[in-house]
Tab-separated table of C-alpha atoms in Angstrom:
chain	number	residue	atom	x	y	z
I	1201	MET	CA	-18.025	199.215	161.019
I	1202	GLU	CA	-21.596	200.053	162.012
I	1203	LEU	CA	-22.369	196.338	162.375
I	1204	LYS	CA	-19.348	195.889	164.660
I	1205	PHE	CA	-20.386	198.923	166.695
I	1206	GLU	CA	-23.930	197.609	167.139
I	1207	LYS	CA	-22.556	194.185	168.110
I	1208	TYR	CA	-20.676	195.577	171.116
I	1209	TRP	CA	-22.674	198.722	171.917
I	1210	GLY	CA	-26.182	197.989	170.606
I	1211	GLU	CA	-26.991	197.214	174.214
I	1212	THR	CA	-25.163	198.414	177.296
I	1213	ASN	CA	-21.776	196.673	177.537
I	1214	LEU	CA	-21.712	196.096	181.286
I	1215	ILE	CA	-18.058	195.138	181.639
I	1216	MET	CA	-16.813	198.248	179.844
I	1217	SER	CA	-19.412	200.497	181.475
I	1218	ILE	CA	-18.769	199.246	185.018
I	1219	GLY	CA	-15.034	199.443	184.345
I	1220	ALA	CA	-15.486	203.121	183.491
I	1221	VAL	CA	-17.491	203.728	186.686
I	1222	MET	CA	-14.758	202.087	188.771
I	1223	ASN	CA	-12.310	204.686	187.484
I	1224	PRO	CA	-12.358	207.577	189.996
I	1225	ARG	CA	-11.801	210.023	187.128
I	1226	PHE	CA	-15.142	209.079	185.547
I	1227	LYS	CA	-17.579	207.298	187.901
I	1228	MET	CA	-21.197	207.751	186.704
I	1229	LYS	CA	-20.299	211.037	184.997
I	1230	LEU	CA	-18.839	209.353	181.913
I	1231	PRO	CA	-21.881	207.139	181.178
I	1232	ALA	CA	-24.133	210.152	181.726
I	1233	PHE	CA	-22.008	212.052	179.205
I	1234	CYS	CA	-21.660	209.275	176.582
I	1235	PHE	CA	-24.996	207.454	176.714
I	1236	PRO	CA	-27.067	210.240	175.091
I	1237	THR	CA	-24.797	209.939	172.029
I	1238	LEU	CA	-24.698	206.133	172.086
I	1239	TYR	CA	-28.462	205.784	172.584
I	1240	PRO	CA	-30.112	208.767	170.860
I	1241	ILE	CA	-33.602	207.214	170.794
I	1242	ALA	CA	-35.908	208.812	173.347
I	1243	GLY	CA	-35.956	206.829	176.582
I	1244	ASP	CA	-32.980	204.599	175.741
I	1245	PHE	CA	-30.526	206.843	177.588
I	1246	ASP	CA	-32.403	206.674	180.905
I	1247	LYS	CA	-33.135	202.966	180.481
I	1248	ASN	CA	-29.497	202.016	179.890
I	1249	LEU	CA	-28.203	204.307	182.629
I	1250	SER	CA	-30.655	202.775	185.101
I	1251	TYR	CA	-29.675	199.292	183.899
I	1252	LEU	CA	-26.003	200.099	184.554
I	1253	ALA	CA	-26.716	201.497	188.034
I	1254	ASN	CA	-28.774	198.436	189.023
I	1255	ALA	CA	-26.160	196.011	187.690
I	1256	LEU	CA	-23.410	197.859	189.563
I	1257	HIS	CA	-25.403	197.715	192.812
I	1258	ASP	CA	-26.212	194.002	192.379
I	1259	LEU	CA	-22.556	193.212	191.738
I	1260	TYR	CA	-21.521	195.130	194.851
I	1261	VAL	CA	-24.104	193.273	196.962
I	1262	GLU	CA	-22.698	189.979	195.675
I	1263	TYR	CA	-19.179	190.998	196.714
I	1264	CYS	CA	-20.503	191.998	200.145
I	1265	GLY	CA	-22.024	188.536	200.542
I	1266	GLU	CA	-18.750	186.855	199.611
I	1267	ASP	CA	-16.899	189.049	202.096
I	1268	ARG	CA	-19.312	188.117	204.901
I	1269	ASP	CA	-18.924	184.421	204.086
I	1270	ALA	CA	-15.131	184.741	204.089
I	1271	ASN	CA	-15.176	186.515	207.470
I	1272	LYS	CA	-17.485	183.867	208.883
I	1273	GLU	CA	-15.157	181.080	207.780
I	1274	ARG	CA	-12.160	182.849	209.267
I	1275	ASN	CA	-13.960	183.296	212.588
I	1276	GLU	CA	-15.048	179.663	212.699
I	1277	SER	CA	-11.563	178.399	211.900
I	1278	SER	CA	-9.868	180.458	214.602
I	1279	GLU	CA	-9.434	178.600	217.871
I	1280	ILE	CA	-8.887	180.385	221.158
I	1281	SER	CA	-7.343	178.620	224.115
I	1282	SER	CA	-9.231	178.616	227.414
I	1283	SER	CA	-6.635	180.849	229.077
I	1284	ASP	CA	-6.863	183.401	226.282
I	1285	ALA	CA	-10.659	183.256	226.407
I	1286	SER	CA	-10.733	183.962	230.126
I	1287	PHE	CA	-8.304	186.853	229.649
I	1288	MET	CA	-10.517	188.299	226.917
I	1289	ASN	CA	-13.593	188.003	229.123
I	1290	GLU	CA	-11.825	189.958	231.822
I	1291	GLN	CA	-10.947	192.658	229.328
I	1292	ARG	CA	-14.576	192.908	228.229
I	1293	GLU	CA	-15.708	193.963	231.695
I	1294	THR	CA	-16.211	197.688	231.224
I	1295	PRO	CA	-16.520	199.997	234.245
I	1296	LYS	CA	-20.084	201.111	234.923
I	1297	GLY	CA	-19.209	204.766	234.344
I	1298	ILE	CA	-18.046	204.052	230.797
I	1299	ASN	CA	-21.262	202.124	230.037
I	1300	ASP	CA	-23.363	204.983	231.362
I	1301	TYR	CA	-21.428	207.491	229.263
I	1302	GLU	CA	-21.831	205.372	226.116
I	1303	SER	CA	-25.583	205.123	226.708
I	1304	PHE	CA	-25.776	208.885	227.174
I	1305	ILE	CA	-23.896	209.556	223.935
I	1306	ARG	CA	-26.083	207.172	221.940
I	1307	GLU	CA	-29.302	208.629	223.311
I	1308	SER	CA	-28.165	212.181	222.557
I	1309	GLY	CA	-27.238	211.293	218.972
I	1310	GLY	CA	-23.506	211.742	219.481
I	1311	ILE	CA	-22.730	208.433	217.759
I	1312	VAL	CA	-23.785	208.396	214.112
I	1313	GLU	CA	-24.095	204.975	212.585
I	1314	PRO	CA	-22.833	204.712	208.985
I	1315	THR	CA	-25.750	205.068	206.583
I	1316	LYS	CA	-23.893	204.869	203.270
I	1317	SER	CA	-22.402	201.775	201.699
I	1318	GLU	CA	-18.906	201.807	200.219
I	1319	LEU	CA	-20.399	202.107	196.747
I	1320	GLU	CA	-22.606	205.058	197.703
I	1321	GLU	CA	-19.711	206.755	199.484
I	1322	TYR	CA	-17.423	206.268	196.465
I	1323	LEU	CA	-19.957	207.605	193.971
I	1324	SER	CA	-20.852	210.593	196.150
I	1325	GLU	CA	-17.256	211.834	196.313
I	1326	LYS	CA	-15.946	214.273	193.738
I	1327	ILE	CA	-14.205	212.825	190.707
I	1328	ILE	CA	-10.467	213.151	190.296
I	1329	ILE	CA	-9.289	215.582	187.644
I	1330	PRO	CA	-8.613	213.502	184.494
I	1331	SER	CA	-4.932	212.897	183.778
I	1332	SER	CA	-3.207	210.633	181.275
I	1333	LYS	CA	-0.622	209.640	183.907
I	1334	PHE	CA	-3.230	208.488	186.425
I	1335	ASP	CA	-2.799	204.858	187.600
I	1336	VAL	CA	-6.265	203.626	188.508
I	1337	LEU	CA	-5.102	200.308	190.017
I	1338	ALA	CA	-2.562	202.125	192.195
I	1339	TRP	CA	-5.343	204.454	193.363
I	1340	TRP	CA	-7.517	201.532	194.424
I	1341	LYS	CA	-4.579	199.904	196.174
I	1342	GLY	CA	-3.965	203.094	198.111
I	1343	ASN	CA	-7.651	203.355	199.066
I	1344	SER	CA	-8.176	199.678	199.903
I	1345	ALA	CA	-8.429	200.478	203.626
I	1346	LYS	CA	-11.202	202.989	202.966
I	1347	PHE	CA	-13.032	200.804	200.413
I	1348	PRO	CA	-12.025	197.198	201.248
I	1349	ILE	CA	-14.870	195.486	199.381
I	1350	LEU	CA	-15.087	197.960	196.521
I	1351	SER	CA	-11.321	197.843	195.947
I	1352	GLN	CA	-11.468	194.064	195.496
I	1353	MET	CA	-14.358	194.469	193.094
I	1354	ALA	CA	-12.480	197.152	191.155
I	1355	SER	CA	-9.293	195.078	190.874
I	1356	ASP	CA	-11.257	192.107	189.513
I	1357	ILE	CA	-13.074	194.195	186.911
I	1358	LEU	CA	-10.209	196.433	185.813
I	1359	SER	CA	-7.789	193.516	185.436
I	1360	ILE	CA	-9.995	191.732	182.872
I	1361	PRO	CA	-8.144	191.734	179.507
I	1362	ILE	CA	-10.475	193.177	176.881
I	1363	SER	CA	-10.093	191.872	173.309
I	1364	THR	CA	-12.421	191.990	170.326
I	1365	VAL	CA	-10.158	190.000	167.981
I	1366	ALA	CA	-12.108	187.238	166.276
I	1367	SER	CA	-10.856	183.707	166.965
I	1368	LYS	CA	-10.462	183.020	163.232
I	1369	SER	CA	-7.737	185.667	163.140
I	1370	THR	CA	-5.448	183.303	165.065
I	1371	PHE	CA	-4.806	181.226	161.962
I	1372	SER	CA	-5.078	182.979	158.623
I	1373	ALA	CA	-3.378	181.976	155.394
I	1374	GLY	CA	-4.564	184.971	153.377
I	1375	SER	CA	-3.701	188.625	153.408
I	1376	ARG	CA	-3.786	188.703	157.216
I	1377	VAL	CA	-0.515	186.718	157.232
I	1378	ILE	CA	1.295	188.207	154.267
I	1379	GLU	CA	0.550	191.777	153.293
I	1380	PRO	CA	2.613	194.956	152.847
I	1381	HIS	CA	2.732	195.750	156.568
I	1382	ARG	CA	3.825	192.229	157.490
I	1383	SER	CA	6.184	191.517	154.622
I	1384	CYS	CA	9.173	191.609	156.981
I	1385	LEU	CA	8.212	188.319	158.617
I	1386	LYS	CA	10.948	185.728	158.510
I	1387	PRO	CA	10.288	182.715	156.248
I	1388	GLU	CA	10.326	180.425	159.302
I	1389	ILE	CA	7.536	182.434	160.969
I	1390	VAL	CA	5.438	182.404	157.796
I	1391	GLU	CA	5.908	178.648	157.540
I	1392	VAL	CA	4.801	178.178	161.160
I	1393	LEU	CA	1.651	180.248	160.566
I	1394	LEU	CA	0.704	178.481	157.345
I	1395	CYS	CA	1.471	174.991	158.594
I	1396	GLY	CA	-0.276	175.641	161.909
I	1397	ALA	CA	-3.421	176.731	160.093
I	1398	ASP	CA	-3.337	173.628	157.870
I	1399	TRP	CA	-2.847	171.327	160.858
I	1400	VAL	CA	-5.760	172.886	162.734
I	1401	ARG	CA	-8.028	172.558	159.693
I	1402	GLU	CA	-6.989	168.925	159.321
I	1403	LEU	CA	-7.499	168.230	163.024
I	1404	TYR	CA	-11.053	169.594	163.063
I	1405	GLY	CA	-12.051	168.602	159.542
I	1406	LEU	CA	-12.258	172.175	158.251
I	1407	LYS	CA	-11.938	173.144	154.596
I	1408	LYS	CA	-10.477	176.215	153.001
I	1409	SER	CA	-12.972	178.600	151.494
I	1410	LYS	CA	-12.912	179.101	147.748
I	1411	GLU	CA	-11.789	182.679	148.365
I	1412	ASP	CA	-8.717	181.536	150.305
I	1413	GLU	CA	-7.808	178.961	147.654
I	1414	ASP	CA	-7.908	181.572	144.887
I	1415	LYS	CA	-5.850	184.045	146.867
I	1416	GLU	CA	-2.255	184.416	145.700
I	1417	ILE	CA	0.267	184.839	148.497
I	1418	VAL	CA	3.395	186.818	147.706
I	1419	ILE	CA	6.275	186.900	150.171
I	1420	HIS	CA	8.636	189.858	150.000
I	1421	LEU	CA	11.927	188.979	151.637
I	1422	ASP	CA	13.773	192.185	150.833
């Protein structure tokens, strides 16, 4: 079990770590809470936490670039008729008084330009109280207008199916197929599993291990 643990958590697992950060119940609080236990060696905690933060920022920047490219393509593909263009130009003519007022507001600091990115804004907000009934994907859908880029990023990451099942477990003719907890399998299903494994081995020139050949398979049909 320790070998399996080191395989997946010996170094920071970015997909699982970023997935945790994209959950508004956890954000960076969960890695800060778990990493000292996962990486007890001095310095490893800070190193892995910094690695996670940098990877998260780089991924967000990449999504921002894709969003800009998509907007550029949409703008280039849109065609405006000459009559519509002239109408729009007329609408752009702003009265001088409005322009003067806008200049006054900007000079006096009344208009504050956004200084935080979506990612910084999301991480700076308070976390949601943990609840087992919380639907994280529904939360991101409801906040897609507030975090348009980050919500797309979150949906891509959180929808990734996570599985650690080894590929060899797909076809197994030993105790993984027939054992006390699976003894209720119908004979037809057992036959499909055994024959499928034999066909795959024949197709790819694989041989049974000596351990599998010596293994006795008992089928309980009662």
